[in-house]
Tab-separated table of C-alpha atoms in Angstrom:
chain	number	residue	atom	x	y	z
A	1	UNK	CA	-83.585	-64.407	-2.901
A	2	UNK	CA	-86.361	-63.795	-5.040
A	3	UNK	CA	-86.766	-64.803	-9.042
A	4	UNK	CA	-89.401	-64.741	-11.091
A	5	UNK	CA	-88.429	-66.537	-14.717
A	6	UNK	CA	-89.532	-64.471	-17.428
A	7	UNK	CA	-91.427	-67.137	-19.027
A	8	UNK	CA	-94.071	-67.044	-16.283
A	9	UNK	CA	-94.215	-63.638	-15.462
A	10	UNK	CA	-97.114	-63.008	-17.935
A	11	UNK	CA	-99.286	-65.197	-15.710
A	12	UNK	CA	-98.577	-63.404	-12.464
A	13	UNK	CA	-101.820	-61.113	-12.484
A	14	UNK	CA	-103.724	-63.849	-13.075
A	15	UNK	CA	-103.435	-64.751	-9.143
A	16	UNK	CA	-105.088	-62.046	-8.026
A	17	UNK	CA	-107.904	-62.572	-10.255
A	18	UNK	CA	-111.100	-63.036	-8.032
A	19	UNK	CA	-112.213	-65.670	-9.813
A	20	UNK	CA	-108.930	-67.269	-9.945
A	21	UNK	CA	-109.268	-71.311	-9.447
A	22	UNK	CA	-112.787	-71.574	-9.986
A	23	UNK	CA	-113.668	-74.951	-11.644
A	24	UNK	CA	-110.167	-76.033	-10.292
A	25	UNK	CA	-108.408	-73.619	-13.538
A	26	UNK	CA	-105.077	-73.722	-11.263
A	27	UNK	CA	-102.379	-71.796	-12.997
A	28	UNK	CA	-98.675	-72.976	-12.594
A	29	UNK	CA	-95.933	-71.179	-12.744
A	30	UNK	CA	-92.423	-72.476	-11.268
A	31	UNK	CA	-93.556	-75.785	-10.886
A	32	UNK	CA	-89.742	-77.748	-11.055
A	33	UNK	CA	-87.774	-78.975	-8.815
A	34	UNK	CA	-83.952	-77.136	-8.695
A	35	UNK	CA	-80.556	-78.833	-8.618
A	36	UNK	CA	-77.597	-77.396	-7.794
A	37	UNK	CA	-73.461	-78.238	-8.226
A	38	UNK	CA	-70.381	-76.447	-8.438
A	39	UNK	CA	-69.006	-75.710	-11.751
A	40	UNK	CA	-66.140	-73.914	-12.978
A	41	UNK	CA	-66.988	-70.707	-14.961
A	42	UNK	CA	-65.224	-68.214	-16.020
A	43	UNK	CA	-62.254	-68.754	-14.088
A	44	UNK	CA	-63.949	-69.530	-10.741
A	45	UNK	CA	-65.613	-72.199	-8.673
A	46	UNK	CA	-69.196	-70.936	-8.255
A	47	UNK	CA	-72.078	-72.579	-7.118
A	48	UNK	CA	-74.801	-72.598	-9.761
A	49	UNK	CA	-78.581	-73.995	-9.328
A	50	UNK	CA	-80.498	-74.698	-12.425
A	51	UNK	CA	-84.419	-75.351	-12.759
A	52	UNK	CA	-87.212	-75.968	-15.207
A	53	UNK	CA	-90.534	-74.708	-14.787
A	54	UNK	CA	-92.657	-78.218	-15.165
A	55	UNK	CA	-96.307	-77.094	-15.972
A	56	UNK	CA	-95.522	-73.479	-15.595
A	57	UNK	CA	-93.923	-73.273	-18.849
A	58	UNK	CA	-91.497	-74.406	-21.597
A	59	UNK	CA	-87.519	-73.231	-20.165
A	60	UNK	CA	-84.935	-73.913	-17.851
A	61	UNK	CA	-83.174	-71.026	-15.741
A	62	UNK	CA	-80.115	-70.907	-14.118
A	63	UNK	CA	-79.153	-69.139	-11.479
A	64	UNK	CA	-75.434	-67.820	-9.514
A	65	UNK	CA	-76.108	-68.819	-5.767
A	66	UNK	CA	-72.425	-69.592	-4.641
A	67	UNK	CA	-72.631	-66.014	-2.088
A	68	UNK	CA	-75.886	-65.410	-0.450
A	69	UNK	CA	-74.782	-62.281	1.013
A	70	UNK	CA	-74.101	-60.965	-2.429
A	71	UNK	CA	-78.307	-61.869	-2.900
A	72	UNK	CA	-79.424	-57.892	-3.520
A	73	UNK	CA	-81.278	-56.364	-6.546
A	74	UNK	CA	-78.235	-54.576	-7.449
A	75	UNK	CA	-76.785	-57.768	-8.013
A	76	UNK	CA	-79.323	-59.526	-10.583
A	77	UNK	CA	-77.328	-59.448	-13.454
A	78	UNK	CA	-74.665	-61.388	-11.706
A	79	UNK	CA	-76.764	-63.712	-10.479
A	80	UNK	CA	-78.704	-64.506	-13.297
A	81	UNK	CA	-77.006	-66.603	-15.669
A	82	UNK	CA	-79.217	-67.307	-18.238
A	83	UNK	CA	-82.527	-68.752	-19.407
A	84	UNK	CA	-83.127	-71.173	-22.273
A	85	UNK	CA	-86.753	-71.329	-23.238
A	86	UNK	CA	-88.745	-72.100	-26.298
A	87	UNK	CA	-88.423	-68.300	-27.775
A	88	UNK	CA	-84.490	-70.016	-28.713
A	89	UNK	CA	-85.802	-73.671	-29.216
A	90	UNK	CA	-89.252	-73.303	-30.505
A	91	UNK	CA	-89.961	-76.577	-32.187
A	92	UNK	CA	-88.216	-78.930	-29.401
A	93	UNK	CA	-88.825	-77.551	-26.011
A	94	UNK	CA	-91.666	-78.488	-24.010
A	95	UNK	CA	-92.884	-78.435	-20.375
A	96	UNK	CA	-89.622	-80.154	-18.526
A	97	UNK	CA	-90.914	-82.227	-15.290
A	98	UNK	CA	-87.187	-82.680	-14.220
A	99	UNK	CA	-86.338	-85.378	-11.451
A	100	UNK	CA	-83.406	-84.303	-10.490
A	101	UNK	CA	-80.374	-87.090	-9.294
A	102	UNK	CA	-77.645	-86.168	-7.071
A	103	UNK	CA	-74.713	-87.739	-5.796
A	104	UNK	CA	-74.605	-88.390	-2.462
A	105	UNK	CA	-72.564	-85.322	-1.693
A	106	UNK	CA	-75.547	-83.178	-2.878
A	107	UNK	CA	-74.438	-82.628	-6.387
A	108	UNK	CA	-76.867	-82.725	-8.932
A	109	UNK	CA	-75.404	-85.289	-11.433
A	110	UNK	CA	-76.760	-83.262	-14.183
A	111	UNK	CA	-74.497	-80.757	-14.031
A	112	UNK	CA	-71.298	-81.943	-15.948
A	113	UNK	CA	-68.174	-81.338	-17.395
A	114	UNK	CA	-67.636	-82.316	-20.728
A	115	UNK	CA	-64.662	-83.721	-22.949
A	116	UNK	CA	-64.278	-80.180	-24.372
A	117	UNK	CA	-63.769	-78.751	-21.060
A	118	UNK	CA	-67.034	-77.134	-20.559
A	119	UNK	CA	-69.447	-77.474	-17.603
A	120	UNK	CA	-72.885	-77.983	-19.430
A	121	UNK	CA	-76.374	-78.593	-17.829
A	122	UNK	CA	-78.085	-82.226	-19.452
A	123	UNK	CA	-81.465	-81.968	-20.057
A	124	UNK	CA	-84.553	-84.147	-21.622
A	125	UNK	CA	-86.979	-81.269	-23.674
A	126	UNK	CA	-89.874	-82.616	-21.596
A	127	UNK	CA	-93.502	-83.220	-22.670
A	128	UNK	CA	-95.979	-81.607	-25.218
A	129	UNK	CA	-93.519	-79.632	-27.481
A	130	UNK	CA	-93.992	-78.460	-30.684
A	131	UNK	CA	-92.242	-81.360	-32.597
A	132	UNK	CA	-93.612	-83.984	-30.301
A	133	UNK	CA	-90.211	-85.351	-30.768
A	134	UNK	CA	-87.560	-87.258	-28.002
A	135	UNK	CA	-84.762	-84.791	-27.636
A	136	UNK	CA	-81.222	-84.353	-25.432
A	137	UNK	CA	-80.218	-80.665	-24.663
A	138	UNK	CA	-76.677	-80.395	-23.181
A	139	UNK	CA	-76.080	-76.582	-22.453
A	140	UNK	CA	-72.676	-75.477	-22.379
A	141	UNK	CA	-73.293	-73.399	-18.885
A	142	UNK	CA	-70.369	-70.624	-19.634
A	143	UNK	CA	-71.524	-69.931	-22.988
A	144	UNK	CA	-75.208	-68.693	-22.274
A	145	UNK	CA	-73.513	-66.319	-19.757
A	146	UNK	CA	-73.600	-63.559	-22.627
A	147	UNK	CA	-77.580	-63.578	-22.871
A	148	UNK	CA	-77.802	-65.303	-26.472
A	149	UNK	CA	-77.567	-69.046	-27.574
A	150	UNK	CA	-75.695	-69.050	-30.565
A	151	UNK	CA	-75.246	-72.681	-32.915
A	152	UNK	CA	-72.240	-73.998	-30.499
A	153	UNK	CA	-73.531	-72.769	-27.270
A	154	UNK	CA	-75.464	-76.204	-26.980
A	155	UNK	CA	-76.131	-79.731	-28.568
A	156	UNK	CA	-79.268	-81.187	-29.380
A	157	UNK	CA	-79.576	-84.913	-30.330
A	158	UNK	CA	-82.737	-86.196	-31.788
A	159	UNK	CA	-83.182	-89.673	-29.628
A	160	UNK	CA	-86.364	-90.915	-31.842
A	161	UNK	CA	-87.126	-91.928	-35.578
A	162	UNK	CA	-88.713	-88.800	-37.638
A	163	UNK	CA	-91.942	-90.792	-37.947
A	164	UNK	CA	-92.759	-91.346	-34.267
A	165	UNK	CA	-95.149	-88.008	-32.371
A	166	UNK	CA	-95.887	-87.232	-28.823
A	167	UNK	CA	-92.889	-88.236	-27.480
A	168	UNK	CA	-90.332	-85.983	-25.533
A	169	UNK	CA	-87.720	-86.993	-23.221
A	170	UNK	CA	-87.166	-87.197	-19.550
A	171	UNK	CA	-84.580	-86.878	-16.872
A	172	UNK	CA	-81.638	-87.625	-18.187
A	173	UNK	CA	-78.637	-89.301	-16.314
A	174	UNK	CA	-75.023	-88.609	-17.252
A	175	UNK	CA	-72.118	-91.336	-16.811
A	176	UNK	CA	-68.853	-91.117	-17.303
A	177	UNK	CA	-67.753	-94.575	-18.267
A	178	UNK	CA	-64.008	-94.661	-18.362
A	179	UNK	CA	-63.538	-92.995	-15.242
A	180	UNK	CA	-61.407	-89.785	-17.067
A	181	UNK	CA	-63.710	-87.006	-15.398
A	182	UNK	CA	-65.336	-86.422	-18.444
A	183	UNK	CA	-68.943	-87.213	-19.220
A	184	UNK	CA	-69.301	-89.840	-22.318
A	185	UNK	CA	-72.469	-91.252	-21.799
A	186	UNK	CA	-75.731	-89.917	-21.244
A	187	UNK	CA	-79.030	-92.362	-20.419
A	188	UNK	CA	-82.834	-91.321	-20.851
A	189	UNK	CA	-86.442	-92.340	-21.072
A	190	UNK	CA	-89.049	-91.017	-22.711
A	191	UNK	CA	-92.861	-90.957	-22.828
A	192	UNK	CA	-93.463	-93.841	-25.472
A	193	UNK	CA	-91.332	-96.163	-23.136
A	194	UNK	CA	-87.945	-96.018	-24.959
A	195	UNK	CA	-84.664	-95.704	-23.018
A	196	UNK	CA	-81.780	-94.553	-25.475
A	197	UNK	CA	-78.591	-94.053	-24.393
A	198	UNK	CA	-76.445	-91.431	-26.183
A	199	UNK	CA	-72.649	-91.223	-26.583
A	200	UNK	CA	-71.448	-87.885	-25.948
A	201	UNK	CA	-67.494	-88.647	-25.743
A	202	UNK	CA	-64.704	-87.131	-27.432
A	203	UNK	CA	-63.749	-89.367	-30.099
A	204	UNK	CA	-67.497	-90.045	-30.853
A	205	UNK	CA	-67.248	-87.212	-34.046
A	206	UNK	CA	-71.184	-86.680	-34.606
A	207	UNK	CA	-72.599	-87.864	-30.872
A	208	UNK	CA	-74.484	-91.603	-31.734
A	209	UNK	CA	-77.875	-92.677	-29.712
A	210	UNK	CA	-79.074	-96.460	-29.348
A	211	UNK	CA	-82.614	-97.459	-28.361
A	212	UNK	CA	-81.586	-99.816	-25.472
A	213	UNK	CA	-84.756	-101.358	-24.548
């Protein structure tokens, strides 16, 4: 399987530049590390991978890989879900250097279902975005399926205090406290040295976020 993200396919014809990494000018383009967990979309199990680009750009793909024989060009639609990139977040996203976690059967622990019953991918907006501001993406997973992210199809909580810059958030780790199967809690650092933890639960009405150290 081949993908190329559309957010770094711009930069592709700069590799075949003969004077391409002179003075070290290295050029990245997928430059994140993937996770991968089964969710429940659309009335199926499918197995679903998910990656940010790091350097190579501001977004976060996500990708169909539960059938590899199904991996053809005829089949791209299907197996590309959606991207989320800074062309629908332009203020907040910025280059995502995503550490993945993973339970010890291999899931990624980002990749969660919520109180509402949706699977969502958690994600920090990363470094060097627009705002400069500490922010928690949780991307309902089903709902980007129909190429659009409408107000609904995601949350964004605002960790830090409207006067603080250059900030932006890391990997975040979800928790579910009680033990329901839902995911209530969500715990992040970010560049200033912060760790917040945000309350995502059902009963929380607007989700709340503490500065915890």
């Amino acid at each position: 399987l081949g993908y190329i993200p559309s957010m770094v396919f711009p930069n592709l014809s700069k590799l075949t530049s003969t004077s391409y990494n002179q003075g070290l000018n290295h050029k990245y383009l997928v430059d994140g590390s993937p996770m991968s967990a089964d969710a429940y979309l659309n009335g199926a199990w499918r197995t679903t991978l998910l990656g940010a680009l790091g350097a190579g750009g501001k977004g976060i793909y996500a990708l169909d890989v539960t059938d590899p024989s199904q991996f053809a060009e005829a089949n791209a639609a299907d197996i590309l879900l959606w991207e989320f990139t800074a062309d629908d977040e332009p203020d907040d996203i910025g280059y995502i250097f995503n550490a993945p976690p993973a339970f010890a059967t291999g899931q990624a622990k980002q990749i969660v279902k919520m109180a509402n019953g949706k699977w969502a991918a958690i994600y920090g907006n990363g470094y060097n975005s627009n705002n400069g501001k500490a922010v928690l993406y949780i991307l309902f997973i089903e709902d980007g399926m129909d190429g659009t992210w409408d107000a609904g199809d995601f949350v964004k909580i605002t960790a830090d205090a409207p006067a603080l810059k250059n900030n932006g958030l890391s990997t975040p780790v979800p928790f579910d406290t009680n033990g329901d199967g839902f995911i209530d809690t969500v715990y992040a650092g970010d560049l200033r040295g912060n760790m917040w933890k945000f309350f995502v639960g059902p009963n929380a009405g607007d989700p709340t976020v503490t500065n915890v150290a």
